[in-house]
PDB file of C-alpha atoms in Angstrom:
ATOM      1  CA  MET A  32       4.953 -21.097   0.072  1.00 63.00           C
ATOM      2  CA  SER A  33       2.286 -18.641  -1.140  1.00 71.00           C
ATOM      3  CA  CYS A  34       1.384 -15.623   0.942  1.00 85.00           C
ATOM      4  CA  GLN A  35      -1.983 -13.995   1.323  1.00 94.00           C
ATOM      5  CA  VAL A  36      -2.331 -10.580  -0.257  1.00 97.00           C
ATOM      6  CA  ILE A  37      -4.904  -8.164   1.145  1.00 98.00           C
ATOM      7  CA  LEU A  38      -6.175  -5.194  -0.842  1.00 98.00           C
ATOM      8  CA  LEU A  39      -6.904  -2.489   1.753  1.00 98.00           C
ATOM      9  CA  VAL A  40      -9.100   0.354   0.459  1.00 98.00           C
ATOM     10  CA  GLU A  41      -9.385   3.310   2.835  1.00 97.00           C
ATOM     11  CA  ASP A  42      -9.267   7.032   2.114  1.00 97.00           C
ATOM     12  CA  GLU A  43      -8.254   8.148   5.610  1.00 96.00           C
ATOM     13  CA  VAL A  44      -4.489   7.920   5.330  1.00 97.00           C
ATOM     14  CA  LEU A  45      -3.688   7.509   9.026  1.00 95.00           C
ATOM     15  CA  ILE A  46      -6.271   4.733   9.433  1.00 95.00           C
ATOM     16  CA  ARG A  47      -4.989   3.032   6.270  1.00 96.00           C
ATOM     17  CA  MET A  48      -1.408   3.368   7.496  1.00 95.00           C
ATOM     18  CA  LEU A  49      -2.259   1.897  10.894  1.00 94.00           C
ATOM     19  CA  LEU A  50      -4.266  -1.034   9.527  1.00 95.00           C
ATOM     20  CA  ALA A  51      -1.644  -1.798   6.869  1.00 96.00           C
ATOM     21  CA  GLU A  52       1.074  -1.824   9.503  1.00 94.00           C
ATOM     22  CA  VAL A  53      -0.899  -4.197  11.742  1.00 94.00           C
ATOM     23  CA  LEU A  54      -1.532  -6.545   8.807  1.00 95.00           C
ATOM     24  CA  ARG A  55       2.104  -6.458   7.653  1.00 94.00           C
ATOM     25  CA  ASP A  56       3.313  -7.100  11.197  1.00 93.00           C
ATOM     26  CA  LYS A  57       1.155 -10.238  11.158  1.00 94.00           C
ATOM     27  CA  GLY A  58       2.823 -11.334   7.932  1.00 94.00           C
ATOM     28  CA  TYR A  59       0.185 -10.470   5.354  1.00 96.00           C
ATOM     29  CA  GLN A  60       1.141  -8.676   2.163  1.00 96.00           C
ATOM     30  CA  VAL A  61      -0.884  -5.500   1.777  1.00 97.00           C
ATOM     31  CA  ILE A  62      -1.726  -3.428  -1.270  1.00 98.00           C
ATOM     32  CA  GLU A  63      -3.012  -0.017  -0.225  1.00 98.00           C
ATOM     33  CA  ALA A  64      -5.614   1.904  -2.212  1.00 98.00           C
ATOM     34  CA  ALA A  65      -6.902   5.362  -1.286  1.00 98.00           C
ATOM     35  CA  SER A  66     -10.260   5.137  -3.092  1.00 97.00           C
ATOM     36  CA  GLY A  67     -12.674   2.737  -4.735  1.00 97.00           C
ATOM     37  CA  ASP A  68     -11.262   3.731  -8.120  1.00 97.00           C
ATOM     38  CA  GLU A  69      -7.755   2.830  -7.005  1.00 97.00           C
ATOM     39  CA  GLY A  70      -8.994  -0.478  -5.591  1.00 97.00           C
ATOM     40  CA  LEU A  71     -10.651  -1.321  -8.892  1.00 96.00           C
ATOM     41  CA  ALA A  72      -7.486  -0.387 -10.810  1.00 95.00           C
ATOM     42  CA  ILE A  73      -5.487  -2.835  -8.701  1.00 96.00           C
ATOM     43  CA  LEU A  74      -8.035  -5.615  -9.307  1.00 96.00           C
ATOM     44  CA  LEU A  75      -8.108  -4.941 -13.051  1.00 94.00           C
ATOM     45  CA  SER A  76      -4.304  -4.916 -13.263  1.00 94.00           C
ATOM     46  CA  GLY A  77      -4.314  -8.645 -12.525  1.00 92.00           C
ATOM     47  CA  GLN A  78      -2.207  -8.435  -9.383  1.00 93.00           C
ATOM     48  CA  HIS A  79      -2.689 -11.351  -7.034  1.00 94.00           C
ATOM     49  CA  VAL A  80      -5.213 -10.375  -4.358  1.00 97.00           C
ATOM     50  CA  THR A  81      -6.530 -12.903  -1.833  1.00 97.00           C
ATOM     51  CA  MET A  82      -9.138 -10.715  -0.190  1.00 98.00           C
ATOM     52  CA  ILE A  83     -10.452  -7.143  -0.135  1.00 98.00           C
ATOM     53  CA  ILE A  84     -11.078  -4.912   2.866  1.00 98.00           C
ATOM     54  CA  THR A  85     -12.840  -1.679   2.013  1.00 97.00           C
ATOM     55  CA  ASP A  86     -14.276   1.385   3.640  1.00 96.00           C
ATOM     56  CA  VAL A  87     -17.624   2.606   2.246  1.00 94.00           C
ATOM     57  CA  ARG A  88     -17.623   6.398   1.997  1.00 92.00           C
ATOM     58  CA  MET A  89     -14.736   7.436  -0.213  1.00 93.00           C
ATOM     59  CA  PRO A  90     -14.118  10.073  -2.875  1.00 90.00           C
ATOM     60  CA  GLY A  91     -14.045   9.113  -6.529  1.00 91.00           C
ATOM     61  CA  GLN A  92     -16.335   7.512  -9.073  1.00 95.00           C
ATOM     62  CA  ILE A  93     -17.113   4.380  -7.050  1.00 95.00           C
ATOM     63  CA  ASP A  94     -17.525   4.006  -3.323  1.00 94.00           C
ATOM     64  CA  GLY A  95     -16.723   0.953  -1.220  1.00 95.00           C
ATOM     65  CA  MET A  96     -20.095  -0.733  -1.760  1.00 94.00           C
ATOM     66  CA  ALA A  97     -19.812  -0.364  -5.538  1.00 95.00           C
ATOM     67  CA  LEU A  98     -16.294  -1.788  -5.367  1.00 96.00           C
ATOM     68  CA  ALA A  99     -17.497  -4.710  -3.228  1.00 96.00           C
ATOM     69  CA  THR A 100     -20.355  -5.397  -5.650  1.00 95.00           C
ATOM     70  CA  ARG A 101     -18.109  -5.330  -8.721  1.00 96.00           C
ATOM     71  CA  ALA A 102     -15.508  -7.492  -7.002  1.00 96.00           C
ATOM     72  CA  LYS A 103     -18.064 -10.123  -5.943  1.00 96.00           C
ATOM     73  CA  GLN A 104     -19.587 -10.182  -9.438  1.00 96.00           C
ATOM     74  CA  ALA A 105     -16.196 -10.707 -11.107  1.00 96.00           C
ATOM     75  CA  TRP A 106     -14.502 -12.861  -8.451  1.00 95.00           C
ATOM     76  CA  PRO A 107     -17.233 -14.438  -6.281  1.00 95.00           C
ATOM     77  CA  GLN A 108     -14.780 -16.657  -4.411  1.00 95.00           C
ATOM     78  CA  ARG A 109     -12.628 -13.735  -3.249  1.00 96.00           C
ATOM     79  CA  PRO A 110     -13.675 -12.615   0.256  1.00 97.00           C
ATOM     80  CA  VAL A 111     -14.726  -9.003   0.741  1.00 97.00           C
ATOM     81  CA  VAL A 112     -14.931  -7.263   4.119  1.00 97.00           C
ATOM     82  CA  VAL A 113     -16.765  -3.945   4.347  1.00 95.00           C
ATOM     83  CA  MET A 114     -16.053  -1.580   7.227  1.00 94.00           C
ATOM     84  CA  SER A 115     -18.150   1.472   7.989  1.00 90.00           C
ATOM     85  CA  SER A 116     -19.172   3.764  10.786  1.00 88.00           C
ATOM     86  CA  HIS A 117     -22.569   4.670   9.336  1.00 82.00           C
ATOM     87  CA  LEU A 118     -23.810   1.839   7.123  1.00 76.00           C
ATOM     88  CA  PRO A 119     -26.321  -0.634   8.596  1.00 75.00           C
ATOM     89  CA  ALA A 120     -24.915  -4.161   8.426  1.00 70.00           C
ATOM     90  CA  ALA A 121     -27.887  -5.293   6.339  1.00 70.00           C
ATOM     91  CA  ASP A 122     -26.886  -2.874   3.579  1.00 76.00           C
ATOM     92  CA  ALA A 123     -23.534  -4.627   3.246  1.00 74.00           C
ATOM     93  CA  ALA A 124     -25.074  -8.017   2.496  1.00 85.00           C
ATOM     94  CA  ILE A 125     -22.994  -8.369  -0.680  1.00 89.00           C
ATOM     95  CA  ALA A 126     -19.891  -8.584   1.503  1.00 92.00           C
ATOM     96  CA  ASP A 127     -18.713 -11.727   3.269  1.00 95.00           C
ATOM     97  CA  LYS A 128     -18.368  -9.774   6.478  1.00 94.00           C
ATOM     98  CA  PHE A 129     -19.340  -6.334   7.776  1.00 93.00           C
ATOM     99  CA  ILE A 130     -17.323  -4.620  10.493  1.00 93.00           C
ATOM    100  CA  ALA A 131     -18.733  -1.552  12.229  1.00 91.00           C
ATOM    101  CA  LYS A 132     -16.266   1.239  12.935  1.00 90.00           C
ATOM    102  CA  PRO A 133     -14.676   1.879  15.301  1.00 90.00           C
ATOM    103  CA  PHE A 134     -13.117  -1.533  15.890  1.00 91.00           C
ATOM    104  CA  VAL A 135      -9.986  -2.879  17.489  1.00 91.00           C
ATOM    105  CA  PRO A 136      -7.373  -4.369  15.118  1.00 90.00           C
ATOM    106  CA  ALA A 137      -7.653  -7.749  16.888  1.00 92.00           C
ATOM    107  CA  MET A 138     -11.246  -8.008  15.700  1.00 92.00           C
ATOM    108  CA  LEU A 139     -10.206  -7.395  12.113  1.00 93.00           C
ATOM    109  CA  MET A 140      -7.404  -9.936  12.418  1.00 94.00           C
ATOM    110  CA  LYS A 141      -9.816 -12.588  13.664  1.00 95.00           C
ATOM    111  CA  THR A 142     -12.155 -11.878  10.752  1.00 95.00           C
ATOM    112  CA  ILE A 143      -9.304 -12.150   8.251  1.00 96.00           C
ATOM    113  CA  GLU A 144      -8.000 -15.400   9.698  1.00 95.00           C
ATOM    114  CA  ASN A 145     -11.497 -16.878   9.595  1.00 95.00           C
ATOM    115  CA  LEU A 146     -11.880 -15.925   5.934  1.00 96.00           C
ATOM    116  CA  ILE A 147      -8.440 -16.671   4.442  1.00 95.00           C
ATOM    117  CA  GLY A 148      -6.386 -18.315   7.139  1.00 92.00           C
ATOM    118  CA  PRO A 149      -2.848 -17.466   8.247  1.00 90.00           C
ATOM    119  CA  PRO A 150      -0.617 -15.078   6.305  1.00 91.00           C
ATOM    120  CA  CYS A 151       1.358 -17.684   4.376  1.00 82.00           C
ATOM    121  CA  GLN A 152       0.162 -21.107   3.292  1.00 67.00           C
ATOM    122  CA  THR A 153       2.705 -23.873   3.353  1.00 64.00           C
ATOM    123  CA  PRO A 154       2.024 -26.403   0.577  1.00 59.00           C
ATOM    124  CA  PRO A 155       1.148 -29.953   1.625  1.00 57.00           C
ATOM    125  CA  PRO A 156       4.215 -32.202   2.192  1.00 62.00           C
ATOM    126  CA  HIS A 157       3.706 -34.133  -1.060  1.00 58.00           C
ATOM    127  CA  ASN A 158       4.120 -30.870  -3.021  1.00 48.00           C
ATOM    128  CA  GLN A 159       7.450 -30.020  -1.429  1.00 46.00           C
ATOM    129  CA  THR A 160      10.607 -31.026  -3.223  1.00 44.00           C
ATOM    130  CA  ALA A 161      13.606 -32.387  -1.385  1.00 40.00           C
ATOM    131  CA  SER A 162      16.620 -30.095  -1.389  1.00 35.00           C
TER     132      SER A 162
ATOM    133  CA  MET B  51      23.056 -12.058  20.113  1.00 40.00           C
ATOM    134  CA  SER B  52      21.396  -8.983  18.663  1.00 40.00           C
ATOM    135  CA  ASP B  53      23.416  -6.319  16.925  1.00 42.00           C
ATOM    136  CA  THR B  54      22.643  -3.191  18.915  1.00 43.00           C
ATOM    137  CA  THR B  55      24.552  -0.994  16.452  1.00 43.00           C
ATOM    138  CA  THR B  56      22.099  -1.713  13.626  1.00 44.00           C
ATOM    139  CA  PRO B  57      19.720   1.248  13.373  1.00 46.00           C
ATOM    140  CA  GLN B  58      16.011   0.782  12.869  1.00 51.00           C
ATOM    141  CA  PRO B  59      15.096   1.472   9.271  1.00 63.00           C
ATOM    142  CA  ASP B  60      13.821   4.965   8.692  1.00 82.00           C
ATOM    143  CA  SER B  61      10.485   5.413   7.020  1.00 92.00           C
ATOM    144  CA  ILE B  62      10.132   6.486   3.423  1.00 95.00           C
ATOM    145  CA  ILE B  63       6.967   8.037   2.040  1.00 97.00           C
ATOM    146  CA  VAL B  64       6.122   7.042  -1.521  1.00 97.00           C
ATOM    147  CA  ALA B  65       3.730   9.613  -2.963  1.00 98.00           C
ATOM    148  CA  ASP B  66       2.083   8.939  -6.289  1.00 97.00           C
ATOM    149  CA  SER B  67      -1.496   9.436  -7.434  1.00 96.00           C
ATOM    150  CA  GLU B  68      -1.277   6.336  -9.633  1.00 96.00           C
ATOM    151  CA  VAL B  69      -1.888   3.403  -7.291  1.00 97.00           C
ATOM    152  CA  ILE B  70      -0.128   0.806  -9.434  1.00 96.00           C
ATOM    153  CA  ILE B  71       3.097   2.811  -9.622  1.00 96.00           C
ATOM    154  CA  ARG B  72       2.929   3.667  -5.924  1.00 97.00           C
ATOM    155  CA  ASN B  73       2.373   0.064  -4.920  1.00 96.00           C
ATOM    156  CA  VAL B  74       5.231  -1.393  -6.985  1.00 95.00           C
ATOM    157  CA  LEU B  75       7.705   1.261  -5.792  1.00 96.00           C
ATOM    158  CA  SER B  76       6.638   0.767  -2.169  1.00 96.00           C
ATOM    159  CA  ASP B  77       6.904  -2.992  -2.429  1.00 94.00           C
ATOM    160  CA  TYR B  78      10.415  -2.704  -3.862  1.00 94.00           C
ATOM    161  CA  LEU B  79      11.567  -0.351  -1.103  1.00 94.00           C
ATOM    162  CA  ARG B  80      10.086  -2.637   1.569  1.00 93.00           C
ATOM    163  CA  GLN B  81      12.173  -5.460   0.147  1.00 91.00           C
ATOM    164  CA  CYS B  82      15.165  -3.132   0.525  1.00 90.00           C
ATOM    165  CA  GLY B  83      14.416  -3.053   4.258  1.00 90.00           C
ATOM    166  CA  TYR B  84      12.671   0.281   4.600  1.00 92.00           C
ATOM    167  CA  LYS B  85       9.414   0.924   6.365  1.00 93.00           C
ATOM    168  CA  VAL B  86       7.335   2.487   3.603  1.00 95.00           C
ATOM    169  CA  ILE B  87       4.185   4.570   3.889  1.00 96.00           C
ATOM    170  CA  ASP B  88       1.984   5.114   0.853  1.00 97.00           C
ATOM    171  CA  ALA B  89       0.483   8.501   0.070  1.00 98.00           C
ATOM    172  CA  ALA B  90      -1.944   9.159  -2.769  1.00 98.00           C
ATOM    173  CA  THR B  91      -1.936  12.973  -2.584  1.00 98.00           C
ATOM    174  CA  SER B  92       0.090  15.883  -1.218  1.00 98.00           C
ATOM    175  CA  ASP B  93      -2.506  16.251   1.546  1.00 98.00           C
ATOM    176  CA  GLU B  94      -1.799  12.685   2.644  1.00 98.00           C
ATOM    177  CA  VAL B  95       1.962  13.379   2.699  1.00 98.00           C
ATOM    178  CA  ILE B  96       1.420  16.367   4.978  1.00 97.00           C
ATOM    179  CA  GLU B  97      -0.970  14.404   7.197  1.00 97.00           C
ATOM    180  CA  ILE B  98       1.651  11.656   7.569  1.00 96.00           C
ATOM    181  CA  LEU B  99       4.477  14.105   8.270  1.00 96.00           C
ATOM    182  CA  VAL B 100       2.425  16.031  10.830  1.00 95.00           C
ATOM    183  CA  ASN B 101       0.706  13.134  12.595  1.00 93.00           C
ATOM    184  CA  GLY B 102       2.454   9.908  11.520  1.00 85.00           C
ATOM    185  CA  ALA B 103       5.214   8.099  13.353  1.00 80.00           C
ATOM    186  CA  GLY B 104       8.699   8.770  11.990  1.00 80.00           C
ATOM    187  CA  PRO B 105      11.559   9.212  11.684  1.00 90.00           C
ATOM    188  CA  PHE B 106      11.285   9.830   7.976  1.00 93.00           C
ATOM    189  CA  ALA B 107      14.331   9.573   5.771  1.00 92.00           C
ATOM    190  CA  ALA B 108      12.832  10.631   2.459  1.00 95.00           C
ATOM    191  CA  VAL B 109       9.780  11.435   0.394  1.00 96.00           C
ATOM    192  CA  LEU B 110       9.794   9.967  -3.108  1.00 97.00           C
ATOM    193  CA  SER B 111       7.158  11.937  -4.995  1.00 97.00           C
ATOM    194  CA  ASP B 112       5.756  11.903  -8.479  1.00 97.00           C
ATOM    195  CA  ALA B 113       5.966  15.318 -10.135  1.00 96.00           C
ATOM    196  CA  ASP B 114       2.285  15.059 -11.084  1.00 96.00           C
ATOM    197  CA  LEU B 115       1.117  14.305  -7.563  1.00 97.00           C
ATOM    198  CA  GLY B 116      -2.502  15.282  -6.931  1.00 96.00           C
ATOM    199  CA  GLY B 117      -3.920  17.103  -3.945  1.00 97.00           C
ATOM    200  CA  SER B 118      -4.479  20.652  -2.816  1.00 97.00           C
ATOM    201  CA  MET B 119      -0.755  21.352  -3.200  1.00 97.00           C
ATOM    202  CA  ASN B 120       1.237  20.337  -6.272  1.00 97.00           C
ATOM    203  CA  ALA B 121       4.478  18.372  -5.960  1.00 97.00           C
ATOM    204  CA  PHE B 122       6.693  21.444  -6.307  1.00 97.00           C
ATOM    205  CA  SER B 123       4.822  23.297  -3.571  1.00 98.00           C
ATOM    206  CA  LEU B 124       4.992  20.167  -1.448  1.00 98.00           C
ATOM    207  CA  ARG B 125       8.762  20.034  -1.910  1.00 98.00           C
ATOM    208  CA  PHE B 126       8.958  23.664  -0.771  1.00 98.00           C
ATOM    209  CA  TRP B 127       6.746  22.864   2.237  1.00 98.00           C
ATOM    210  CA  VAL B 128       8.929  19.898   3.235  1.00 97.00           C
ATOM    211  CA  ARG B 129      12.131  21.936   2.876  1.00 97.00           C
ATOM    212  CA  GLU B 130      10.639  24.640   5.062  1.00 97.00           C
ATOM    213  CA  LYS B 131       9.042  22.483   7.745  1.00 96.00           C
ATOM    214  CA  ARG B 132      11.116  19.308   7.701  1.00 95.00           C
ATOM    215  CA  PRO B 133      14.522  20.142   6.197  1.00 95.00           C
ATOM    216  CA  GLU B 134      16.040  16.917   7.517  1.00 94.00           C
ATOM    217  CA  ILE B 135      13.898  14.894   5.104  1.00 95.00           C
ATOM    218  CA  HIS B 136      15.325  14.176   1.666  1.00 95.00           C
ATOM    219  CA  PHE B 137      12.743  15.073  -1.003  1.00 97.00           C
ATOM    220  CA  ILE B 138      13.056  13.274  -4.336  1.00 96.00           C
ATOM    221  CA  LEU B 139      10.935  14.510  -7.212  1.00 96.00           C
ATOM    222  CA  ALA B 140      10.478  12.011 -10.040  1.00 96.00           C
ATOM    223  CA  GLY B 141       9.180  13.242 -13.372  1.00 94.00           C
ATOM    224  CA  ASN B 142       8.379   9.809 -14.755  1.00 92.00           C
ATOM    225  CA  VAL B 143       8.362   6.118 -13.899  1.00 91.00           C
ATOM    226  CA  ASP B 144      11.892   5.587 -15.169  1.00 92.00           C
ATOM    227  CA  VAL B 145      13.288   8.297 -12.893  1.00 93.00           C
ATOM    228  CA  ALA B 146      11.214   7.010  -9.956  1.00 94.00           C
ATOM    229  CA  ALA B 147      12.500   3.453 -10.421  1.00 93.00           C
ATOM    230  CA  LYS B 148      16.109   4.649 -10.600  1.00 93.00           C
ATOM    231  CA  ALA B 149      15.589   6.786  -7.496  1.00 94.00           C
ATOM    232  CA  ALA B 150      14.169   3.744  -5.695  1.00 93.00           C
ATOM    233  CA  GLY B 151      17.290   1.799  -6.704  1.00 92.00           C
ATOM    234  CA  THR B 152      19.511   4.542  -5.295  1.00 92.00           C
ATOM    235  CA  LEU B 153      17.518   4.604  -2.044  1.00 91.00           C
ATOM    236  CA  CYS B 154      17.870   0.834  -1.924  1.00 90.00           C
ATOM    237  CA  ASP B 155      21.661   1.118  -2.170  1.00 88.00           C
ATOM    238  CA  GLN B 156      21.597   3.486   0.819  1.00 85.00           C
ATOM    239  CA  GLY B 157      19.111   1.367   2.736  1.00 79.00           C
ATOM    240  CA  PRO B 158      19.238  -1.201   5.508  1.00 77.00           C
ATOM    241  CA  HIS B 159      19.989  -4.172   3.230  1.00 74.00           C
ATOM    242  CA  LEU B 160      23.362  -4.706   1.655  1.00 66.00           C
ATOM    243  CA  LYS B 161      22.162  -5.250  -1.892  1.00 73.00           C
ATOM    244  CA  ARG B 162      19.209  -4.609  -4.133  1.00 77.00           C
ATOM    245  CA  PRO B 163      16.588  -7.393  -4.175  1.00 81.00           C
ATOM    246  CA  TYR B 164      16.416  -6.943  -7.956  1.00 81.00           C
ATOM    247  CA  ASP B 165      17.273  -4.354 -10.549  1.00 83.00           C
ATOM    248  CA  PRO B 166      15.210  -1.122 -10.739  1.00 81.00           C
ATOM    249  CA  GLN B 167      14.761  -1.845 -14.451  1.00 83.00           C
ATOM    250  CA  HIS B 168      12.481  -4.719 -13.378  1.00 84.00           C
ATOM    251  CA  VAL B 169      10.482  -2.270 -11.256  1.00 86.00           C
ATOM    252  CA  MET B 170       9.829  -0.127 -14.316  1.00 81.00           C
ATOM    253  CA  THR B 171       8.983  -3.132 -16.507  1.00 87.00           C
ATOM    254  CA  HIS B 172       6.592  -4.503 -13.888  1.00 85.00           C
ATOM    255  CA  ILE B 173       4.838  -1.128 -13.538  1.00 87.00           C
ATOM    256  CA  LYS B 174       4.354  -0.859 -17.292  1.00 84.00           C
ATOM    257  CA  GLN B 175       2.949  -4.392 -17.520  1.00 86.00           C
ATOM    258  CA  LEU B 176       0.437  -3.743 -14.725  1.00 88.00           C
ATOM    259  CA  LEU B 177      -0.592  -0.363 -16.140  1.00 83.00           C
ATOM    260  CA  SER B 178      -1.144  -1.950 -19.532  1.00 85.00           C
ATOM    261  CA  ALA B 179      -3.291  -4.716 -18.031  1.00 83.00           C
ATOM    262  CA  ALA B 180      -5.351  -2.260 -15.969  1.00 80.00           C
ATOM    263  CA  ARG B 181      -6.105  -0.074 -19.002  1.00 79.00           C
ATOM    264  CA  LYS B 182      -7.271  -2.886 -21.291  1.00 75.00           C
TER     265      LYS B 182
END
């Protein structure tokens, strides 16, 4: 059984902590990054990441939109969700989904499930070996 | 029947300005049964301790932690403000991995999910890949 891994990029630690906890409680694996630079480092390290959720305004060399753009150029099949309190949705067109802050966690969960499905994917029966 | 004598796992804060190291250490400690909160800077550690939900058992911090306060000042701050919290200062990845193994032995699970040596090896592999 393979589990979905979400890269969560958010510089506000309490928001990141809250969102990561909600996602982990639902069964998703979460990798937390505190900036666009950290998010990019995780992607470049080759760790398995199913989808990316990123804030826009963050300190560092690259912001959330630059991270989303680089991620979509390198891994076009990997869903990216951009969340922001100030960015017009049209400016986040590179992303698969834009979520305006503030939002309730249930809204984010619905978006995630629509994009990547449930936390863990059970392989089809013909791939399972008898024990 | 639930075991009412089993305490809820305390939270551990893993503080490291290198995201790859922080993530691998946190993942390991979660597998040991702890609730783990990531912090990228000393400011984030203080924000978590002041406004986050505890109880907190320990802070595992890199000695080179970034932020407006260095790791040694942060240790002093924690000892002053939150003396009940165990502060572990790790000077390098090897020390941090061993400290995580020790925390694991004291944690909610009865045995380590895998050896801390694997934590260190995994960190080095990921760092090498990220820097290529």
